[in-house]
Amino acid sequence: MTRGYHDIGGKDAGPIPIVELPWLHWEKQVEAIRSLLGDGTRRMMSLDELRRGFESFGEDKYKKLSFYRRRLEAMIDILIEKDVFTRDELDAAMAEARARWAPPAACRS
Amino acid sequence: MSDHDHAHDHDHDHGHGHDAHEPLVVEDDAGNIEGQILVDALQTLLVERGLVFPGEVRREIERLESPGAHLGARLVARAWVDDDYRRRLLADGKSAAAELGVGVGEAQLIVVENDATTHNLVCCTLCSCYPRSILGQPPAWYISKAYRSRAAREPRAVLEEFGLKVPDEARVLVHDSNADMRYLVLPQRPAGSEAMSEDQLAGLVTRDCMIGVSVVGPVS
């Protein structure tokens, strides 16, 4: 059986990066949405489905994404797969979200 | 990172400087903003479709943020002062946690006990499984590629990087968590703590001791 790219137990790696990083708001949102979609009333996405998502989206993408970004992208892939929304609808929602991040217009005076 | 790794994989879509062999991938400012935009877009679509109610995500964030290592520490302190409880905790972690009003919702909880001849270490090689309901969110190093890769193969070397030298005569057991089973290390009660109350004892128990990368030091 081929070893999956996520199956890294026992491999060589450098020193452990012993750091404590803040848990950022967007990362909390990712975990909250994952938790809600997987809860007993919705049952829309199990942890196993989420893992299948990021364990099958390719090694390059898996390795370059941060932990929460990986989970976010997998969640989106699965929801598109389940016809909850389309990639185009996501792109439109992203454009709106991005506009809210645009810098304010410069002062005139 | 070794030299041969250096030449490739610098050109991906959100422009960070890391490469595929970096032990911990973190977003830069642009990546964090992009993550925020993406998750906001996802949330908007889910609310529009009535799958998530407005305000529900915020409440869920509060729920996720409330557990912390103080809950695990309560289980440990009770086990130190009550031998019957210790036995119940080792036999069925989830039920014993529930006795103290601590809910473990995500999976089964297996409690593993350190003693003079055994040191236990918890990891998750495949992803990031962790007893979140009693320790909170996992630290960044726990989900790093380096910890996931090496903890199972060379735990003593890993522990030394955390400043812990396990005596050669003691065995080190590594527990690889998964979606259905989460582990908690029951550390050894430290010397000098005989007169301490249960609450005082709980104050000695840190997250790292319950993952197994540290031990509870003697009380002076």
PDB file of N, CA, C and O in Angstrom, chain B residues 7-68:
ATOM      1  N   ALA B   7      15.835  24.095  -2.989  1.00  0.00           N
ATOM      2  CA  ALA B   7      15.704  24.690  -4.313  1.00  0.00           C
ATOM      3  C   ALA B   7      14.286  24.731  -4.867  1.00  0.00           C
ATOM      4  O   ALA B   7      14.034  25.391  -5.857  1.00  0.00           O
ATOM      5  N   HIS B   8      13.349  24.048  -4.248  1.00  0.00           N
ATOM      6  CA  HIS B   8      12.046  23.955  -4.903  1.00  0.00           C
ATOM      7  C   HIS B   8      10.904  24.430  -4.006  1.00  0.00           C
ATOM      8  O   HIS B   8      11.079  24.685  -2.837  1.00  0.00           O
ATOM      9  N   ASP B   9       9.759  24.537  -4.641  1.00  0.00           N
ATOM     10  CA  ASP B   9       8.493  24.766  -3.931  1.00  0.00           C
ATOM     11  C   ASP B   9       8.381  26.128  -3.258  1.00  0.00           C
ATOM     12  O   ASP B   9       7.716  26.289  -2.253  1.00  0.00           O
ATOM     13  N   HIS B  10       9.022  27.116  -3.828  1.00  0.00           N
ATOM     14  CA  HIS B  10       8.872  28.454  -3.270  1.00  0.00           C
ATOM     15  C   HIS B  10       7.761  29.256  -3.942  1.00  0.00           C
ATOM     16  O   HIS B  10       7.427  30.332  -3.497  1.00  0.00           O
ATOM     17  N   ASP B  11       7.236  28.696  -5.028  1.00  0.00           N
ATOM     18  CA  ASP B  11       6.334  29.509  -5.850  1.00  0.00           C
ATOM     19  C   ASP B  11       4.884  29.040  -5.750  1.00  0.00           C
ATOM     20  O   ASP B  11       4.338  28.503  -6.681  1.00  0.00           O
ATOM     21  N   HIS B  12       4.275  29.203  -4.615  1.00  0.00           N
ATOM     22  CA  HIS B  12       2.868  28.819  -4.543  1.00  0.00           C
ATOM     23  C   HIS B  12       1.991  30.041  -4.404  1.00  0.00           C
ATOM     24  O   HIS B  12       2.465  31.160  -4.312  1.00  0.00           O
ATOM     25  N   ASP B  13       0.665  29.793  -4.346  1.00  0.00           N
ATOM     26  CA  ASP B  13      -0.231  30.892  -4.707  1.00  0.00           C
ATOM     27  C   ASP B  13      -0.376  32.014  -3.691  1.00  0.00           C
ATOM     28  O   ASP B  13      -0.759  33.091  -4.056  1.00  0.00           O
ATOM     29  N   HIS B  14      -0.092  31.783  -2.411  1.00  0.00           N
ATOM     30  CA  HIS B  14      -0.190  32.988  -1.593  1.00  0.00           C
ATOM     31  C   HIS B  14       1.149  33.498  -1.083  1.00  0.00           C
ATOM     32  O   HIS B  14       1.223  34.234  -0.115  1.00  0.00           O
ATOM     33  N   GLY B  15       2.176  33.120  -1.816  1.00  0.00           N
ATOM     34  CA  GLY B  15       3.405  33.888  -1.777  1.00  0.00           C
ATOM     35  C   GLY B  15       4.196  33.876  -0.476  1.00  0.00           C
ATOM     36  O   GLY B  15       4.924  34.813  -0.177  1.00  0.00           O
ATOM     37  N   HIS B  16       4.116  32.830   0.341  1.00  0.00           N
ATOM     38  CA  HIS B  16       4.915  32.815   1.564  1.00  0.00           C
ATOM     39  C   HIS B  16       6.332  32.360   1.250  1.00  0.00           C
ATOM     40  O   HIS B  16       6.593  31.756   0.237  1.00  0.00           O
ATOM     41  N   GLY B  17       7.218  32.627   2.195  1.00  0.00           N
ATOM     42  CA  GLY B  17       8.612  32.271   1.966  1.00  0.00           C
ATOM     43  C   GLY B  17       8.969  30.859   2.409  1.00  0.00           C
ATOM     44  O   GLY B  17      10.104  30.459   2.290  1.00  0.00           O
ATOM     45  N   HIS B  18       8.022  30.091   2.921  1.00  0.00           N
ATOM     46  CA  HIS B  18       8.395  28.772   3.444  1.00  0.00           C
ATOM     47  C   HIS B  18       8.470  27.746   2.320  1.00  0.00           C
ATOM     48  O   HIS B  18       7.967  27.952   1.235  1.00  0.00           O
ATOM     49  N   ASP B  19       9.099  26.613   2.589  1.00  0.00           N
ATOM     50  CA  ASP B  19       9.062  25.553   1.596  1.00  0.00           C
ATOM     51  C   ASP B  19       8.416  24.318   2.203  1.00  0.00           C
ATOM     52  O   ASP B  19       8.012  24.298   3.360  1.00  0.00           O
ATOM     53  N   ALA B  20       8.290  23.297   1.354  1.00  0.00           N
ATOM     54  CA  ALA B  20       7.473  22.145   1.715  1.00  0.00           C
ATOM     55  C   ALA B  20       8.041  21.356   2.892  1.00  0.00           C
ATOM     56  O   ALA B  20       7.355  20.544   3.476  1.00  0.00           O
ATOM     57  N   HIS B  21       9.283  21.588   3.233  1.00  0.00           N
ATOM     58  CA  HIS B  21       9.897  20.789   4.284  1.00  0.00           C
ATOM     59  C   HIS B  21      10.018  21.533   5.604  1.00  0.00           C
ATOM     60  O   HIS B  21      10.636  21.073   6.532  1.00  0.00           O
ATOM     61  N   GLU B  22       9.442  22.696   5.647  1.00  0.00           N
ATOM     62  CA  GLU B  22       9.466  23.449   6.889  1.00  0.00           C
ATOM     63  C   GLU B  22       8.625  22.727   7.945  1.00  0.00           C
ATOM     64  O   GLU B  22       7.567  22.196   7.655  1.00  0.00           O
ATOM     65  N   PRO B  23       9.094  22.680   9.175  1.00  0.00           N
ATOM     66  CA  PRO B  23       8.379  21.883  10.161  1.00  0.00           C
ATOM     67  C   PRO B  23       7.039  22.460  10.587  1.00  0.00           C
ATOM     68  O   PRO B  23       6.177  21.731  11.048  1.00  0.00           O
ATOM     69  N   LEU B  24       6.844  23.742  10.445  1.00  0.00           N
ATOM     70  CA  LEU B  24       5.575  24.340  10.853  1.00  0.00           C
ATOM     71  C   LEU B  24       5.220  25.440   9.859  1.00  0.00           C
ATOM     72  O   LEU B  24       5.939  26.421   9.739  1.00  0.00           O
ATOM     73  N   VAL B  25       4.122  25.244   9.144  1.00  0.00           N
ATOM     74  CA  VAL B  25       3.732  26.236   8.144  1.00  0.00           C
ATOM     75  C   VAL B  25       2.830  27.265   8.813  1.00  0.00           C
ATOM     76  O   VAL B  25       1.778  26.919   9.352  1.00  0.00           O
ATOM     77  N   VAL B  26       3.256  28.509   8.809  1.00  0.00           N
ATOM     78  CA  VAL B  26       2.431  29.569   9.387  1.00  0.00           C
ATOM     79  C   VAL B  26       2.120  30.599   8.308  1.00  0.00           C
ATOM     80  O   VAL B  26       2.904  30.807   7.388  1.00  0.00           O
ATOM     81  N   GLU B  27       0.967  31.209   8.426  1.00  0.00           N
ATOM     82  CA  GLU B  27       0.573  32.238   7.462  1.00  0.00           C
ATOM     83  C   GLU B  27       1.290  33.545   7.797  1.00  0.00           C
ATOM     84  O   GLU B  27       1.460  33.884   8.960  1.00  0.00           O
ATOM     85  N   ASP B  28       1.660  34.287   6.744  1.00  0.00           N
ATOM     86  CA  ASP B  28       2.128  35.655   6.985  1.00  0.00           C
ATOM     87  C   ASP B  28       0.889  36.568   7.034  1.00  0.00           C
ATOM     88  O   ASP B  28      -0.239  36.079   6.968  1.00  0.00           O
ATOM     89  N   ASP B  29       1.088  37.883   7.147  1.00  0.00           N
ATOM     90  CA  ASP B  29      -0.064  38.784   7.279  1.00  0.00           C
ATOM     91  C   ASP B  29      -1.029  38.647   6.114  1.00  0.00           C
ATOM     92  O   ASP B  29      -2.246  38.581   6.306  1.00  0.00           O
ATOM     93  N   ALA B  30      -0.464  38.571   4.893  1.00  0.00           N
ATOM     94  CA  ALA B  30      -1.327  38.461   3.713  1.00  0.00           C
ATOM     95  C   ALA B  30      -2.113  37.147   3.760  1.00  0.00           C
ATOM     96  O   ALA B  30      -3.303  37.108   3.434  1.00  0.00           O
ATOM     97  N   GLY B  31      -1.454  36.086   4.197  1.00  0.00           N
ATOM     98  CA  GLY B  31      -2.124  34.788   4.289  1.00  0.00           C
ATOM     99  C   GLY B  31      -3.228  34.799   5.323  1.00  0.00           C
ATOM    100  O   GLY B  31      -4.287  34.192   5.130  1.00  0.00           O
ATOM    101  N   ASN B  32      -3.009  35.503   6.428  1.00  0.00           N
ATOM    102  CA  ASN B  32      -4.041  35.592   7.459  1.00  0.00           C
ATOM    103  C   ASN B  32      -5.249  36.388   6.979  1.00  0.00           C
ATOM    104  O   ASN B  32      -6.390  36.039   7.280  1.00  0.00           O
ATOM    105  N   ILE B  33      -4.986  37.455   6.217  1.00  0.00           N
ATOM    106  CA  ILE B  33      -6.109  38.230   5.676  1.00  0.00           C
ATOM    107  C   ILE B  33      -6.870  37.375   4.658  1.00  0.00           C
ATOM    108  O   ILE B  33      -8.102  37.333   4.649  1.00  0.00           O
ATOM    109  N   GLU B  34      -6.132  36.654   3.836  1.00  0.00           N
ATOM    110  CA  GLU B  34      -6.772  35.780   2.843  1.00  0.00           C
ATOM    111  C   GLU B  34      -7.615  34.704   3.541  1.00  0.00           C
ATOM    112  O   GLU B  34      -8.735  34.405   3.114  1.00  0.00           O
ATOM    113  N   GLY B  35      -7.089  34.160   4.625  1.00  0.00           N
ATOM    114  CA  GLY B  35      -7.845  33.163   5.400  1.00  0.00           C
ATOM    115  C   GLY B  35      -9.119  33.763   5.966  1.00  0.00           C
ATOM    116  O   GLY B  35     -10.188  33.144   5.936  1.00  0.00           O
ATOM    117  N   GLN B  36      -9.003  35.000   6.455  1.00  0.00           N
ATOM    118  CA  GLN B  36     -10.180  35.681   7.008  1.00  0.00           C
ATOM    119  C   GLN B  36     -11.238  35.908   5.926  1.00  0.00           C
ATOM    120  O   GLN B  36     -12.432  35.677   6.147  1.00  0.00           O
ATOM    121  N   ILE B  37     -10.778  36.347   4.748  1.00  0.00           N
ATOM    122  CA  ILE B  37     -11.722  36.601   3.642  1.00  0.00           C
ATOM    123  C   ILE B  37     -12.411  35.297   3.226  1.00  0.00           C
ATOM    124  O   ILE B  37     -13.622  35.248   3.025  1.00  0.00           O
ATOM    125  N   LEU B  38     -11.638  34.245   3.148  1.00  0.00           N
ATOM    126  CA  LEU B  38     -12.179  32.955   2.705  1.00  0.00           C
ATOM    127  C   LEU B  38     -13.201  32.410   3.710  1.00  0.00           C
ATOM    128  O   LEU B  38     -14.279  31.944   3.327  1.00  0.00           O
ATOM    129  N   VAL B  39     -12.875  32.487   4.997  1.00  0.00           N
ATOM    130  CA  VAL B  39     -13.806  31.926   5.984  1.00  0.00           C
ATOM    131  C   VAL B  39     -15.039  32.821   6.125  1.00  0.00           C
ATOM    132  O   VAL B  39     -16.155  32.324   6.333  1.00  0.00           O
ATOM    133  N   ASP B  40     -14.867  34.141   5.946  1.00  0.00           N
ATOM    134  CA  ASP B  40     -16.041  35.031   5.953  1.00  0.00           C
ATOM    135  C   ASP B  40     -16.983  34.688   4.796  1.00  0.00           C
ATOM    136  O   ASP B  40     -18.203  34.671   4.959  1.00  0.00           O
ATOM    137  N   ALA B  41     -16.391  34.436   3.629  1.00  0.00           N
ATOM    138  CA  ALA B  41     -17.203  34.079   2.454  1.00  0.00           C
ATOM    139  C   ALA B  41     -17.951  32.774   2.715  1.00  0.00           C
ATOM    140  O   ALA B  41     -19.142  32.655   2.423  1.00  0.00           O
ATOM    141  N   LEU B  42     -17.260  31.808   3.291  1.00  0.00           N
ATOM    142  CA  LEU B  42     -17.897  30.519   3.607  1.00  0.00           C
ATOM    143  C   LEU B  42     -19.052  30.717   4.584  1.00  0.00           C
ATOM    144  O   LEU B  42     -20.155  30.191   4.387  1.00  0.00           O
ATOM    145  N   GLN B  43     -18.804  31.514   5.613  1.00  0.00           N
ATOM    146  CA  GLN B  43     -19.835  31.745   6.628  1.00  0.00           C
ATOM    147  C   GLN B  43     -21.059  32.430   6.008  1.00  0.00           C
ATOM    148  O   GLN B  43     -22.199  32.056   6.297  1.00  0.00           O
ATOM    149  N   THR B  44     -20.816  33.412   5.150  1.00  0.00           N
ATOM    150  CA  THR B  44     -21.913  34.118   4.473  1.00  0.00           C
ATOM    151  C   THR B  44     -22.776  33.134   3.680  1.00  0.00           C
ATOM    152  O   THR B  44     -24.008  33.166   3.755  1.00  0.00           O
ATOM    153  N   LEU B  45     -22.128  32.255   2.937  1.00  0.00           N
ATOM    154  CA  LEU B  45     -22.884  31.290   2.120  1.00  0.00           C
ATOM    155  C   LEU B  45     -23.693  30.339   3.003  1.00  0.00           C
ATOM    156  O   LEU B  45     -24.841  30.020   2.692  1.00  0.00           O
ATOM    157  N   LEU B  46     -23.113  29.896   4.113  1.00  0.00           N
ATOM    158  CA  LEU B  46     -23.818  28.951   4.991  1.00  0.00           C
ATOM    159  C   LEU B  46     -25.005  29.630   5.673  1.00  0.00           C
ATOM    160  O   LEU B  46     -26.060  29.011   5.861  1.00  0.00           O
ATOM    161  N   VAL B  47     -24.834  30.910   6.030  1.00  0.00           N
ATOM    162  CA  VAL B  47     -25.951  31.642   6.648  1.00  0.00           C
ATOM    163  C   VAL B  47     -27.048  31.875   5.609  1.00  0.00           C
ATOM    164  O   VAL B  47     -28.234  31.668   5.882  1.00  0.00           O
ATOM    165  N   GLU B  48     -26.644  32.253   4.387  1.00  0.00           N
ATOM    166  CA  GLU B  48     -27.622  32.473   3.311  1.00  0.00           C
ATOM    167  C   GLU B  48     -28.476  31.236   3.048  1.00  0.00           C
ATOM    168  O   GLU B  48     -29.661  31.324   2.748  1.00  0.00           O
ATOM    169  N   ARG B  49     -27.848  30.070   3.170  1.00  0.00           N
ATOM    170  CA  ARG B  49     -28.571  28.825   2.895  1.00  0.00           C
ATOM    171  C   ARG B  49     -29.303  28.286   4.125  1.00  0.00           C
ATOM    172  O   ARG B  49     -29.886  27.207   4.078  1.00  0.00           O
ATOM    173  N   GLY B  50     -29.238  29.029   5.210  1.00  0.00           N
ATOM    174  CA  GLY B  50     -29.965  28.617   6.411  1.00  0.00           C
ATOM    175  C   GLY B  50     -29.336  27.436   7.136  1.00  0.00           C
ATOM    176  O   GLY B  50     -29.972  26.824   7.988  1.00  0.00           O
ATOM    177  N   LEU B  51     -28.089  27.121   6.804  1.00  0.00           N
ATOM    178  CA  LEU B  51     -27.429  25.972   7.453  1.00  0.00           C
ATOM    179  C   LEU B  51     -26.791  26.370   8.776  1.00  0.00           C
ATOM    180  O   LEU B  51     -26.581  25.537   9.651  1.00  0.00           O
ATOM    181  N   VAL B  52     -26.469  27.639   8.871  1.00  0.00           N
ATOM    182  CA  VAL B  52     -25.903  28.186  10.107  1.00  0.00           C
ATOM    183  C   VAL B  52     -26.660  29.481  10.377  1.00  0.00           C
ATOM    184  O   VAL B  52     -26.902  30.264   9.453  1.00  0.00           O
ATOM    185  N   PHE B  53     -27.089  29.692  11.614  1.00  0.00           N
ATOM    186  CA  PHE B  53     -27.820  30.902  11.932  1.00  0.00           C
ATOM    187  C   PHE B  53     -26.848  32.039  12.244  1.00  0.00           C
ATOM    188  O   PHE B  53     -25.763  31.800  12.751  1.00  0.00           O
ATOM    189  N   PRO B  54     -27.280  33.289  11.943  1.00  0.00           N
ATOM    190  CA  PRO B  54     -26.410  34.418  12.299  1.00  0.00           C
ATOM    191  C   PRO B  54     -26.136  34.379  13.810  1.00  0.00           C
ATOM    192  O   PRO B  54     -27.041  34.116  14.598  1.00  0.00           O
ATOM    193  N   GLY B  55     -24.936  34.622  14.206  1.00  0.00           N
ATOM    194  CA  GLY B  55     -24.605  34.626  15.629  1.00  0.00           C
ATOM    195  C   GLY B  55     -24.179  33.260  16.155  1.00  0.00           C
ATOM    196  O   GLY B  55     -23.563  33.167  17.210  1.00  0.00           O
ATOM    197  N   GLU B  56     -24.500  32.221  15.393  1.00  0.00           N
ATOM    198  CA  GLU B  56     -24.193  30.880  15.884  1.00  0.00           C
ATOM    199  C   GLU B  56     -22.682  30.602  15.904  1.00  0.00           C
ATOM    200  O   GLU B  56     -22.184  29.923  16.799  1.00  0.00           O
ATOM    201  N   VAL B  57     -21.987  31.143  14.912  1.00  0.00           N
ATOM    202  CA  VAL B  57     -20.542  30.913  14.851  1.00  0.00           C
ATOM    203  C   VAL B  57     -19.853  31.576  16.045  1.00  0.00           C
ATOM    204  O   VAL B  57     -18.974  30.988  16.691  1.00  0.00           O
ATOM    205  N   ARG B  58     -20.302  32.789  16.358  1.00  0.00           N
ATOM    206  CA  ARG B  58     -19.712  33.498  17.501  1.00  0.00           C
ATOM    207  C   ARG B  58     -19.927  32.712  18.803  1.00  0.00           C
ATOM    208  O   ARG B  58     -19.019  32.569  19.616  1.00  0.00           O
ATOM    209  N   ARG B  59     -21.130  32.182  18.975  1.00  0.00           N
ATOM    210  CA  ARG B  59     -21.403  31.391  20.196  1.00  0.00           C
ATOM    211  C   ARG B  59     -20.563  30.120  20.225  1.00  0.00           C
ATOM    212  O   ARG B  59     -20.079  29.705  21.273  1.00  0.00           O
ATOM    213  N   GLU B  60     -20.394  29.529  19.044  1.00  0.00           N
ATOM    214  CA  GLU B  60     -19.597  28.292  18.986  1.00  0.00           C
ATOM    215  C   GLU B  60     -18.125  28.592  19.309  1.00  0.00           C
ATOM    216  O   GLU B  60     -17.459  27.788  19.960  1.00  0.00           O
ATOM    217  N   ILE B  61     -17.637  29.755  18.866  1.00  0.00           N
ATOM    218  CA  ILE B  61     -16.260  30.139  19.194  1.00  0.00           C
ATOM    219  C   ILE B  61     -16.114  30.244  20.717  1.00  0.00           C
ATOM    220  O   ILE B  61     -15.145  29.750  21.300  1.00  0.00           O
ATOM    221  N   GLU B  62     -17.091  30.843  21.364  1.00  0.00           N
ATOM    222  CA  GLU B  62     -17.027  30.956  22.831  1.00  0.00           C
ATOM    223  C   GLU B  62     -16.990  29.574  23.478  1.00  0.00           C
ATOM    224  O   GLU B  62     -16.265  29.331  24.430  1.00  0.00           O
ATOM    225  N   ARG B  63     -17.794  28.667  22.924  1.00  0.00           N
ATOM    226  CA  ARG B  63     -17.839  27.320  23.479  1.00  0.00           C
ATOM    227  C   ARG B  63     -16.494  26.610  23.292  1.00  0.00           C
ATOM    228  O   ARG B  63     -16.027  25.902  24.186  1.00  0.00           O
ATOM    229  N   LEU B  64     -15.871  26.832  22.132  1.00  0.00           N
ATOM    230  CA  LEU B  64     -14.587  26.178  21.859  1.00  0.00           C
ATOM    231  C   LEU B  64     -13.468  26.769  22.704  1.00  0.00           C
ATOM    232  O   LEU B  64     -12.494  26.094  23.018  1.00  0.00           O
ATOM    233  N   GLU B  65     -13.618  28.059  23.038  1.00  0.00           N
ATOM    234  CA  GLU B  65     -12.542  28.717  23.780  1.00  0.00           C
ATOM    235  C   GLU B  65     -12.577  28.417  25.272  1.00  0.00           C
ATOM    236  O   GLU B  65     -11.591  28.608  25.965  1.00  0.00           O
ATOM    237  N   SER B  66     -13.749  27.962  25.771  1.00  0.00           N
ATOM    238  CA  SER B  66     -13.853  27.842  27.227  1.00  0.00           C
ATOM    239  C   SER B  66     -13.052  26.693  27.845  1.00  0.00           C
ATOM    240  O   SER B  66     -12.530  26.859  28.942  1.00  0.00           O
ATOM    241  N   PRO B  67     -12.920  25.507  27.210  1.00  0.00           N
ATOM    242  CA  PRO B  67     -12.128  24.482  27.892  1.00  0.00           C
ATOM    243  C   PRO B  67     -10.635  24.820  27.887  1.00  0.00           C
ATOM    244  O   PRO B  67     -10.149  25.509  27.005  1.00  0.00           O
ATOM    245  N   GLY B  68      -9.957  24.343  28.895  1.00  0.00           N
ATOM    246  CA  GLY B  68      -8.521  24.566  28.977  1.00  0.00           C
ATOM    247  C   GLY B  68      -7.906  23.504  29.856  1.00  0.00           C
ATOM    248  O   GLY B  68      -8.610  22.640  30.410  1.00  0.00           O
TER     249      GLY B  68
END
